[in-house]
Every structure is written in structure tokens, then in C-alpha cells.
Amino acid sequence: MSTNNRILFLFFAGLLLGGTSIAPAAAFDFFGLFGSDDAPPPPSPSALPYSLDFVVAGEDKDLRQVLKDASTLQSLQGDPPPDAPALVSRAEADLPRLIDALWGAGFYNARVTINVAGAPLQIQAQRSNAAIQAADVYRARALVPIEVQVDPGHLFALRDVAVVDAGTNRPFPPSELPPRVVKIEPGDPARSADILAAEARIVDHFRTQSRPFAKVQDREPVVFHPAQAMDIGLKVDPGPRAGIGPITVQGLENVDPAVVRSFIYTEPGDPYSPAALASMRKSILQIEALSSVRIREAETLDAYGNLPLFVDITERQPRVIGASVQYSTTDGPAVRAYWAHRNLFGGAERLRFEGNLFYLTEDGGEPDRDEDPSWEDLGGRFRASFLKPALGGTRNDLLVDGLVERDRTEGYTSRLVNGTAVIRHRFSETFSIQGGIEIERGQTSDILGQIDYRLVGVPVSLSYDSTDNPLNPTEGMRLIASVTPYPEFLGSSVPITVARGTASAYFSLDEEARYVLAGRIGLGSIVGADLEDIPANRRFFAGGGGSVRGFGYRTLSPTFLGEPIGGRSLLEASVEARIKITDTIGIVPFVDAGTAFASSYPDFDEDIRVSAGLGLRYYTGIGPIRLDIATPLTREQGDRSFAIYVGIGQAF
């Protein structure tokens, strides 16, 4: 079996056999992709199992599924009753449930009969002793046959839809309640689910208009059986407009409340809206010392017409330790371990130590099996970071990082020590800027020679993130841009200025976000020195996971004597279509493109390298598990035919 095939086999085996034990199974369900049925147990003297069949006039499959979802005969089929009276009682209890389900689907003239071993049961009829006797005959012999016969009749339609103000009993003008919010109109199917959805939209609409107490005060449906129609009247109380009132933080035991308040950007008196509350919760959860945030609304307005809020918080365990092992067909094997304290001094300070150990390959792939392993072939990265949020209760955070690294790519080897200290200012939950100082000493070697260097710079960056989920965004955009001058007068041996920016956007094509388009573009530029004077690890390279998938890690750049030497500018782009097949399974076709250029700005003297691939996503509570297979479309000599990437979260 080839290495690539082994990786695929182990990946799927790990997902499918993720538990510590394996139990016998009657059927195999691949992540729920093909659905599953609770088969009844075999006949026995101690119980009365049954077979179940739904026969719907017109063979409406969707309606048949609605009935099955409402049926206790269906949901409890794997737990048979002990005797015939209990079985008949279960079937009789299903009759009103099925009628309610049919009415909810808009079939108000529906008729339902349940045949238990050939004996019919009907709603509002006395218990059928014949059904009990007929069912008892099957004990310990065979499954009791139960058939649900449904004649739904005609689908009723809405005839009149009236949405009025409960206070004035007058219809809302379109400017106050647009028809696109109500959506239901005369001629639509008279489904209760559609009516309830319209009510929810109406309430949500008024709540977004700063009316926290909006509600549907009364619902008046009138069904006309001969006309097969329904009139529906909704009396809506929009409630008063309100602002956000005092915000009370509760539940903190070890974290300074001032830190939490610095992450609340809403001020008392700001207009109330559900979106403001959602943003508040998302912002507070950026504090790593907290595990959950719940925002409760007061039941009445205060004397100023504002709505008081209560923020209930649960703290996390302060210490965390973790480790991981990963493998890529282009980047080789690697292990990672980390330890962190998320509330070091009681102010949500985070101290984190992280170590990485990886195999240093000459070509970005797996080790050469013909050579004995050597310590010289091991690379490593050790990072220590400290975060002090909310300095003095403000929206300013202190971030200090230290890094020691030994690395090798196809183009160069490097050793370095780096230290950075910055102050970040948060304008809102989506936008921040930061600036500070960076010092790095290192040595790089490549085909152009060896460079011993010292860099002292002033990094400045900004970040904007309006996405709805960090690991699986379906809407919004991200923007990260930075510029760092390393001037000679500060002590830099190579006076350069490095600028880089990445932007990504996400657009959902449907309300359930089952179809999402995602795009990313990255740019970089170095000015101030010739290419051969810039340390190799500071030059731009493309290729590998997170860049142009399908190509080797940091292999796309200008070359010298066939070796990649990096460039002074960078262009990368990716487009993905994220398609959910089920609630847990998705596929992602994608195209990546990019390369680095010798000039300080992309001049397209280098060929743009392009790859395409297909990804598999398994959606979990913490984020999607990602498997991507990519192949170069503009392949050159030495390029691999394909590459495999495994991780958690979307590619970008």
C-alpha cells in the first residue's frame, strides 16, 4: 500500500473507529449519510414487536415522513410493548398525533385509520377488543403487522391573512411591517408551521427595531372545510422602543470584572437590538478564561425607558495542556505540545508555552528511508507568549512573544531568536490595531549564500473580523494588514520594510448556510534591499497548506539553478464552494493560485501556479474536520502529482 493510500486509510479508520471498543451492528451508517432505521426486535414470549407501514394516498413522500416523525409507533418500534392491550393503546395514542401533524401540514379534511393485525382503529372510537385479540395471536410467532392508512384529502390554502396592531386593531403599514417579513399571503398552503414561522419573523423584525417586548398577542385561525380554505388573523403587540440599560456582570469568581467590562462595547442608552446582544456575547467570549456567557433581559424597562441586562458568566479551568501529531505528504511528520494558564494573576492573563518538533526534509516531503535518522534532521520551534488584556480596565492589551526556531525548507535552512512586544487597542469586537517593537537575530543559508542578520523593527497592524464563526465562517469578511519597517538607525543589519495583507470573504447562498462561497487573497511586499541581501526566511514563498495547496511547502518562488530562493513580493488567491450534503457531511471543491516574485511588487514575470482539489468536511460541535486532496494544474518537473491535508477548521 502506498504512503498516500495509507494516510487515507488511517484517516478514515480513525474517524470510523474513534471509540475504544467496537460493538456488533446490524447495519453500517457512514456518518448518518444514508440514514438509519430502528429495526424491531424478533418475536419473543415477553414482548409483542411489530412491523409498521405508512400508506399515504397520493404517495406523498414528504407527508409520509412528517407522519413518521410524529408517530410514537415509529419512534418506539425498537422498544415493543409487553402485551396486546399496551400495543393497541400505543396505536390509539398515535391517532390524534397523526391528525395534528396532518392539520399542521395543511390537510384539515384528512382521515387516518390504523390497522392492527387487520383490525381497524379510528379516532374517537371505543377500544377495539378485536384488535387486541388479533394482535395477541402473533405472540412469540411473528411481528404484529400494523398499517397506518392516511387519506390526506386536499391541501387547504390561505384565503385571508390579516396582521393588525393589537392596540389599534389596524393593519400595520408596509413601512412599519414590510410584506417580505410576513411572507405568507392568500393562496399559500395553510400550514401551521408556515404561520408560526411568520409569527417568529414578525417578532424578530420588531425586536430589531429596538422593541424588546414584541409579541404575537393573539392568533385567530378560522378553517372553512367546504371551501378548503383558512383565514388567519394575527394581533401583534410591538411593544415600546427601548435602549440598553445598566449591564450587570454576574458569576465571576477569579476573574476581575473590569476585564469583562472592557470587552463590552455597548453603552447604556444605545438602541436595543438582538444583534447588539449577540455581538456582546461574542466579544466577551474572546476572553480565554471564560467558558460560557449568557445574557438575560429584564422583564420591565427602567425609569429611563431602557432595558437592564444581566451577563451570567462561567469561568474555565485555568490550566490546560495538550498535544497533537500531524502528517502531510508535502510537509512531513510533526508533533506539538503546549501548556497554558488562562488566568495567571486574576486578570485573565494568559501565559502559554508551545513546542513543535518536526522532521527537516530537503524537499518538503517524508524522510529518505535509505538514510539513517540524525539529530541534524530534526527541526524545532519553541514559543512563549503572554497576554495581559484590559490594561488598567481599558481596551488596551499587552502581548509579549518569544520564539526560538530551527527550520529547513526546500530552499533554505534557518536559525533564529525573536522577541516581540506590542500594545493592541480594541475599537470594537470586530476591529483592532496594534503596534510595538520586534527584535530578531538569526542566520539563514541557501544557494545564494549565508546571511547573519539582526532586525529591529516597529510592527504596526490592523485586524477586522465580522465573520460569524472562527472555524467555520458562513458570512462576513476578515482583513489582516501589517507593515513593519526595520530601519538601520534602530540597529537592523538589513534595512527593509515588510508589508503584508490578507483578505477573505464569505457569502451564504441560502438561509441554512448549506451552500457557502468563500474567497481569499493575499499580498506581500518587501522594499529597501536587494533580494540576495534579505534573509531567506524573510523572503516570500508560496505553496503548501494555507497557501497554494498541492505544491510543496514554500516551493513557489523565483529560482536559481533550479532551487527556490524566495521573492520580494507575493500574490495568493483561493476560491472554495462549501456544500453541505447532510448536517454533518460536506464537500468543498476549490482552486488555489499564487507565487512569489523577485520584484518588490508583483510584476508577473513569474508564472502564476494553479492547483485544484476536492475537500471532505465532517462537521462537529467544535468545528469541521477537514480532509483536502489537491493536485497542481500547472505542474512542472519535480512537482508532486497530489497532496493531502488534514486539519480542524476550514482552510481559511
Coordinates of C-alpha atoms in Angstrom, one line a residue, residues 87-523:
L87 CA -49.8 -2.2 21.8
V88 CA -53.3 -1.2 20.9
S89 CA -53.1 1.7 23.5
R90 CA -49.9 2.9 21.8
A91 CA -51.6 2.8 18.4
E92 CA -54.7 4.6 19.7
A93 CA -52.5 7.3 21.2
D94 CA -51.0 7.8 17.7
L95 CA -54.3 8.7 16.1
P96 CA -54.6 12.3 17.5
R97 CA -50.9 12.9 16.9
L98 CA -51.1 12.0 13.3
I99 CA -54.3 14.1 12.8
D100 CA -52.4 17.1 14.4
A101 CA -49.5 16.5 12.1
L102 CA -51.8 16.5 9.1
W103 CA -53.5 19.7 10.2
G104 CA -50.1 21.3 10.7
A105 CA -49.3 20.3 7.1
G106 CA -52.5 22.0 5.9
F107 CA -54.7 18.9 5.4
Y108 CA -57.8 19.7 7.5
N109 CA -60.1 17.1 6.0
A110 CA -57.6 14.2 6.5
R111 CA -58.7 10.8 7.6
V112 CA -56.5 8.3 9.5
T113 CA -57.1 4.6 10.2
I114 CA -54.6 2.3 12.0
N115 CA -55.0 -1.4 11.3
V116 CA -53.6 -3.6 14.0
A117 CA -53.3 -7.1 12.6
G118 CA -56.1 -6.3 10.2
A119 CA -58.4 -4.8 12.9
P120 CA -59.1 -1.0 12.3
L121 CA -58.7 1.7 14.9
Q122 CA -60.2 5.1 14.3
I123 CA -60.1 8.4 16.3
Q124 CA -62.9 8.9 18.9
A125 CA -63.9 5.2 18.6
Q126 CA -64.0 2.8 21.6
R127 CA -61.1 0.5 22.2
S128 CA -61.2 -2.4 19.7
N129 CA -61.2 -5.7 21.5
A130 CA -60.9 -7.3 18.1
A131 CA -57.5 -5.5 17.6
I132 CA -56.3 -6.8 21.0
Q133 CA -57.3 -10.4 20.2
A134 CA -55.8 -10.2 16.7
A135 CA -52.5 -8.9 17.9
D136 CA -52.2 -11.5 20.7
V137 CA -52.2 -14.2 18.1
Y138 CA -48.8 -13.1 17.0
R139 CA -47.0 -13.5 20.3
A140 CA -43.8 -15.4 20.0
R141 CA -44.6 -16.3 16.4
A142 CA -44.2 -13.2 14.2
L143 CA -44.2 -9.4 14.1
V144 CA -47.6 -7.9 14.5
P145 CA -48.5 -6.2 11.2
I146 CA -49.5 -2.5 11.7
E147 CA -50.6 -0.4 8.8
V148 CA -51.3 3.3 9.0
Q149 CA -53.7 4.3 6.3
V150 CA -53.9 8.0 5.5
D151 CA -56.2 9.9 3.1
P152 CA -55.0 13.5 3.5
G153 CA -57.6 15.0 1.2
H154 CA -57.0 18.3 -0.4
L155 CA -54.4 20.8 0.8
F156 CA -56.1 23.8 2.3
A157 CA -55.0 27.3 1.2
L158 CA -54.9 30.7 3.0
R159 CA -57.8 32.9 1.9
D160 CA -57.3 36.0 4.1
V161 CA -54.2 37.0 6.0
A162 CA -54.6 39.9 8.5
V163 CA -51.8 41.2 10.7
V164 CA -53.0 44.0 12.9
D165 CA -51.7 46.1 15.7
A166 CA -53.2 44.8 19.0
G167 CA -53.5 48.3 20.4
T168 CA -55.4 49.9 17.4
N169 CA -56.7 46.8 15.6
R170 CA -55.5 48.3 12.4
P171 CA -53.1 46.7 9.8
F172 CA -49.5 47.7 10.0
P173 CA -48.4 50.0 7.1
P174 CA -45.8 48.4 4.8
S175 CA -43.2 50.9 6.1
E176 CA -43.6 49.5 9.6
L177 CA -44.1 45.8 8.7
P178 CA -42.9 45.0 5.2
P179 CA -44.6 42.1 3.4
R180 CA -41.2 40.4 3.0
V181 CA -41.2 39.9 6.7
V182 CA -44.7 38.3 6.9
K183 CA -44.1 36.3 3.7
I184 CA -47.4 34.3 3.9
E185 CA -50.2 35.6 1.7
P186 CA -53.6 34.5 0.3
G187 CA -53.2 31.4 -1.9
D188 CA -50.3 29.9 0.1
P189 CA -50.7 26.5 1.7
A190 CA -52.4 26.8 5.1
R191 CA -49.6 25.1 7.0
S192 CA -49.3 25.8 10.8
A193 CA -45.5 25.7 10.5
D194 CA -45.6 28.5 8.0
I195 CA -47.8 30.6 10.2
L196 CA -45.7 30.0 13.2
A197 CA -42.6 30.9 11.2
A198 CA -44.3 34.1 10.1
E199 CA -45.0 35.0 13.7
A200 CA -41.4 34.4 14.6
R201 CA -40.3 36.7 11.8
I202 CA -42.7 39.4 12.8
V203 CA -41.5 39.3 16.4
D204 CA -37.8 39.3 15.3
H205 CA -38.5 42.2 13.0
F206 CA -39.9 44.4 15.8
R207 CA -37.1 43.3 18.2
T208 CA -34.6 44.6 15.6
Q209 CA -36.5 47.9 15.7
S210 CA -35.5 48.3 19.4
R211 CA -38.7 46.8 20.7
P212 CA -37.6 44.0 23.1
F213 CA -41.2 43.1 24.3
A214 CA -42.7 42.5 20.9
K215 CA -45.1 39.5 20.8
V216 CA -48.0 38.0 19.0
Q217 CA -50.8 38.6 21.4
D218 CA -53.5 36.6 19.7
R219 CA -53.8 34.1 16.8
E220 CA -57.3 33.6 15.2
P221 CA -57.4 30.8 12.6
V222 CA -60.7 30.0 11.0
V223 CA -61.0 26.9 8.9
F224 CA -63.7 26.6 6.2
H225 CA -64.0 22.9 5.4
P226 CA -66.3 23.1 2.3
A227 CA -64.1 25.8 0.8
Q228 CA -60.9 24.1 1.7
A229 CA -59.6 27.4 3.0
M230 CA -58.4 29.1 6.1
D231 CA -58.5 32.7 7.3
I232 CA -55.8 33.7 9.7
G233 CA -55.6 36.8 11.9
L234 CA -52.6 37.8 14.0
K235 CA -52.8 40.5 16.6
V236 CA -49.3 41.8 17.3
D237 CA -48.2 44.0 20.2
P238 CA -44.9 45.6 19.0
G239 CA -44.2 47.0 22.5
P240 CA -42.3 50.2 23.4
R241 CA -39.0 51.2 21.9
A242 CA -36.1 50.8 24.4
G243 CA -32.4 51.4 24.8
I244 CA -29.9 49.2 26.6
G245 CA -29.9 49.8 30.3
P246 CA -27.5 49.0 33.1
I247 CA -25.4 45.9 32.4
T248 CA -24.7 43.7 35.5
V249 CA -21.9 41.1 35.3
Q250 CA -22.6 38.0 37.4
G251 CA -20.9 34.7 38.1
L252 CA -17.2 35.7 38.3
E253 CA -15.1 34.1 41.0
N254 CA -11.5 34.5 40.0
V255 CA -11.5 37.0 37.0
D256 CA -11.6 40.7 37.5
P257 CA -14.9 42.1 36.4
A258 CA -13.2 45.1 34.9
V259 CA -11.6 42.9 32.3
V260 CA -15.1 41.6 31.2
R261 CA -16.4 45.2 31.1
S262 CA -13.6 46.2 28.8
F263 CA -14.9 43.7 26.2
I264 CA -18.4 45.2 26.3
Y265 CA -18.6 47.9 23.7
T266 CA -22.3 48.6 24.1
E267 CA -23.1 51.6 26.4
P268 CA -26.2 52.2 28.4
G269 CA -28.6 54.2 26.3
D270 CA -27.6 52.6 23.0
P271 CA -30.5 51.3 20.9
Y272 CA -31.6 47.8 21.9
S273 CA -31.2 45.0 19.3
P274 CA -30.7 41.2 19.4
A275 CA -27.6 41.8 17.2
A276 CA -26.1 44.0 19.8
L277 CA -26.6 41.3 22.4
A278 CA -25.1 38.7 20.2
S279 CA -22.1 40.9 19.5
M280 CA -21.7 41.5 23.2
R281 CA -21.7 37.7 23.9
K282 CA -19.2 37.0 21.1
S283 CA -16.9 39.8 22.3
I284 CA -16.8 38.6 25.9
L285 CA -16.1 35.0 24.8
Q286 CA -12.8 36.3 23.4
I287 CA -11.5 36.2 27.0
E288 CA -9.9 32.8 27.2
A289 CA -10.5 32.4 30.9
L290 CA -14.3 32.2 30.3
S291 CA -16.2 29.2 29.1
S292 CA -19.7 30.4 28.6
V293 CA -21.7 33.7 28.6
R294 CA -25.5 34.0 28.9
I295 CA -27.2 37.4 28.5
R296 CA -30.6 37.7 30.2
E297 CA -33.1 40.6 29.7
A298 CA -35.0 42.2 32.5
E299 CA -38.8 41.8 32.4
T300 CA -39.5 45.5 32.6
L301 CA -37.9 48.8 31.5
D302 CA -36.2 51.0 34.0
A303 CA -37.3 54.6 34.8
Y304 CA -35.4 55.9 31.7
G305 CA -37.1 53.5 29.3
N306 CA -34.0 51.3 29.0
L307 CA -33.8 47.5 29.4
P308 CA -31.4 46.3 32.1
L309 CA -29.2 43.3 31.1
F310 CA -27.6 40.6 33.2
V311 CA -24.5 38.9 32.0
D312 CA -24.1 35.4 33.5
I313 CA -20.6 34.1 33.2
T314 CA -19.0 30.7 33.8
E315 CA -15.2 30.5 34.1
R316 CA -12.9 27.9 32.6
Q317 CA -10.4 25.8 34.4
P318 CA -7.3 28.0 34.4
R319 CA -4.7 25.4 33.3
V320 CA -4.7 23.5 30.0
I321 CA -2.3 21.1 28.4
G322 CA -2.4 19.4 25.0
A323 CA -0.5 17.7 22.3
S324 CA -1.1 16.7 18.7
V325 CA 0.6 14.7 15.9
Q326 CA 0.2 15.5 12.3
Y327 CA 1.5 14.4 8.9
S328 CA 1.4 15.9 5.5
T329 CA 2.6 14.3 2.3
T330 CA 4.3 17.6 1.4
D331 CA 5.5 18.8 4.8
G332 CA 6.4 15.6 6.6
P333 CA 5.7 14.5 10.2
A334 CA 5.4 16.8 13.2
V335 CA 4.4 16.7 16.9
R336 CA 3.2 19.6 19.0
A337 CA 2.7 20.1 22.7
Y338 CA 1.6 23.1 24.8
W339 CA 0.8 24.3 28.3
A340 CA -1.2 27.4 29.2
H341 CA -2.5 29.2 32.2
R342 CA -5.6 31.3 31.3
N343 CA -5.9 33.4 34.4
L344 CA -2.4 33.8 35.8
F345 CA -2.9 36.8 38.2
G346 CA -6.7 37.1 38.3
G347 CA -7.0 39.5 35.4
A348 CA -7.5 36.8 32.6
E349 CA -3.8 37.0 31.9
R350 CA -2.7 34.1 29.6
L351 CA 0.7 32.5 29.7
R352 CA 1.4 29.9 27.1
F353 CA 4.3 27.7 26.2
E354 CA 4.3 25.7 23.0
G355 CA 6.9 23.4 21.5
N356 CA 7.0 21.9 18.0
L357 CA 9.2 19.2 16.7
F358 CA 9.4 18.3 13.0
Y359 CA 11.5 16.4 10.5
L360 CA 13.7 18.7 8.4
T361 CA 13.4 17.4 4.9
E362 CA 15.3 18.5 1.9
D363 CA 12.3 18.5 -0.4
G364 CA 9.4 19.2 2.0
G365 CA 8.3 15.5 1.9
E366 CA 8.8 12.4 4.0
P367 CA 12.2 11.2 5.3
D368 CA 14.5 9.4 2.9
R369 CA 14.3 5.8 4.0
D370 CA 17.7 5.0 2.6
E371 CA 19.4 7.3 5.2
D372 CA 19.6 6.8 8.9
P373 CA 17.8 9.4 11.0
S374 CA 20.0 12.0 12.5
W375 CA 19.6 14.8 15.1
E376 CA 20.6 17.2 12.4
D377 CA 17.4 16.2 10.5
L378 CA 15.2 17.5 13.4
G379 CA 13.8 21.0 13.4
G380 CA 12.0 22.7 16.3
R381 CA 10.1 25.7 17.4
F382 CA 9.6 26.9 20.9
R383 CA 7.3 29.8 21.6
A384 CA 6.4 31.5 24.9
S385 CA 3.6 34.1 24.9
F386 CA 2.0 36.3 27.4
L387 CA -1.3 38.3 27.1
K388 CA -2.5 40.9 29.6
P389 CA -5.9 42.0 28.5
A390 CA -7.6 45.3 29.6
L391 CA -4.6 47.2 30.9
G392 CA -6.0 49.3 33.8
G393 CA -9.5 48.4 32.8
T394 CA -9.1 50.0 29.3
R395 CA -9.5 48.4 25.9
N396 CA -5.7 48.1 25.5
D397 CA -4.0 44.7 25.7
L398 CA -0.3 43.9 26.2
L399 CA 1.1 41.0 24.1
V400 CA 4.6 39.7 24.5
D401 CA 6.0 36.8 22.5
G402 CA 9.3 35.0 22.4
L403 CA 10.4 32.5 19.7
V404 CA 13.4 30.2 19.2
E405 CA 13.4 28.2 15.9
R406 CA 15.5 25.9 13.7
D407 CA 13.9 25.2 10.3
R408 CA 14.7 23.9 6.9
T409 CA 12.6 24.1 3.7
E410 CA 13.4 23.0 0.2
G411 CA 15.0 26.4 -0.4
Y412 CA 16.9 27.3 2.8
T413 CA 17.8 26.5 6.4
S414 CA 17.5 29.0 9.3
R415 CA 18.1 29.5 13.0
L416 CA 16.6 32.5 14.8
V417 CA 15.6 34.1 18.1
N418 CA 12.8 36.5 18.1
G419 CA 11.1 38.7 20.7
T420 CA 8.0 41.0 20.2
A421 CA 6.1 43.3 22.5
V422 CA 3.0 45.2 21.3
I423 CA 0.0 47.1 22.6
R424 CA -3.3 46.3 21.0
H425 CA -6.2 48.7 21.1
R426 CA -9.7 47.2 20.5
F427 CA -12.1 49.7 18.9
S428 CA -14.9 47.1 18.8
E429 CA -15.4 43.4 18.8
T430 CA -14.5 43.3 15.1
F431 CA -11.8 46.0 14.7
S432 CA -8.4 46.5 16.4
I433 CA -5.0 47.9 15.7
Q434 CA -1.7 47.2 17.4
G435 CA 1.9 48.5 17.4
G436 CA 5.1 47.8 19.3
I437 CA 8.7 46.6 18.8
E438 CA 10.3 43.5 17.4
I439 CA 13.9 42.2 17.7
E440 CA 15.3 39.2 15.8
R441 CA 18.7 37.7 15.4
G442 CA 19.3 34.8 13.1
Q443 CA 21.2 33.0 10.4
T444 CA 20.0 31.7 7.1
S445 CA 21.7 29.6 4.4
D446 CA 20.6 29.0 0.8
I447 CA 22.0 28.6 -2.6
L448 CA 22.7 32.4 -2.7
G449 CA 24.9 32.1 0.5
Q450 CA 24.8 32.6 4.2
I451 CA 23.4 35.7 6.0
D452 CA 23.9 36.5 9.6
Y453 CA 21.4 39.3 10.4
R454 CA 19.8 41.4 13.1
L455 CA 16.4 43.0 12.7
V456 CA 14.9 45.7 14.9
G457 CA 11.5 46.9 13.8
V458 CA 8.3 48.7 14.7
P459 CA 5.4 46.4 13.6
V460 CA 2.0 48.0 13.1
S461 CA -1.0 46.0 12.1
L462 CA -4.8 46.1 11.9
S463 CA -7.4 43.4 12.1
Y464 CA -11.1 43.4 11.1
D465 CA -13.2 40.3 11.5
S466 CA -17.0 40.3 11.0
T467 CA -17.4 36.6 10.4
D468 CA -20.0 34.5 12.3
N469 CA -17.7 31.6 13.3
P470 CA -13.9 31.4 13.6
L471 CA -13.6 27.8 12.4
N472 CA -16.5 27.6 10.0
P473 CA -17.4 31.1 8.7
T474 CA -20.5 31.4 6.6
E475 CA -20.8 35.1 6.3
G476 CA -18.8 38.3 6.8
M477 CA -15.2 39.1 6.0
R478 CA -11.7 39.1 7.5
L479 CA -8.9 41.6 6.9
I480 CA -5.4 41.5 8.4
A481 CA -2.8 44.0 7.2
S482 CA 0.6 44.8 8.6
V483 CA 3.7 46.8 7.9
T484 CA 7.0 46.6 9.7
P485 CA 9.9 48.9 9.0
Y486 CA 13.3 47.6 10.1
P487 CA 15.4 50.8 9.8
E488 CA 19.2 50.9 10.1
F489 CA 19.2 53.6 12.8
L490 CA 17.4 51.2 15.2
G491 CA 20.1 48.6 14.7
S492 CA 19.0 46.5 11.8
S493 CA 21.7 45.0 9.7
V494 CA 19.4 44.8 6.7
P495 CA 17.2 47.9 6.4
I496 CA 13.9 46.7 4.9
T497 CA 10.2 47.3 5.2
V498 CA 7.9 44.3 5.1
A499 CA 4.2 44.7 4.3
R500 CA 1.6 42.0 4.1
G501 CA -2.2 41.8 3.9
T502 CA -4.8 39.0 3.7
A503 CA -8.5 39.4 3.0
S504 CA -11.2 36.8 2.9
A505 CA -14.9 37.0 2.4
Y506 CA -17.8 34.5 2.9
F507 CA -21.2 34.5 1.3
S508 CA -24.1 32.1 2.1
L509 CA -26.4 31.3 -0.8
D510 CA -29.2 30.1 1.4
E511 CA -30.7 30.8 4.9
E512 CA -29.4 27.5 6.3
A513 CA -25.8 28.2 5.1
R514 CA -25.7 24.8 3.3
Y515 CA -24.1 26.5 0.3
V516 CA -21.3 28.9 1.0
L517 CA -18.9 30.7 -1.4
A518 CA -15.5 31.6 0.2
G519 CA -12.7 33.6 -1.3
R520 CA -9.2 34.7 -0.1
I521 CA -6.5 36.9 -1.5
G522 CA -3.1 37.6 0.0
L523 CA -0.4 40.2 -0.9

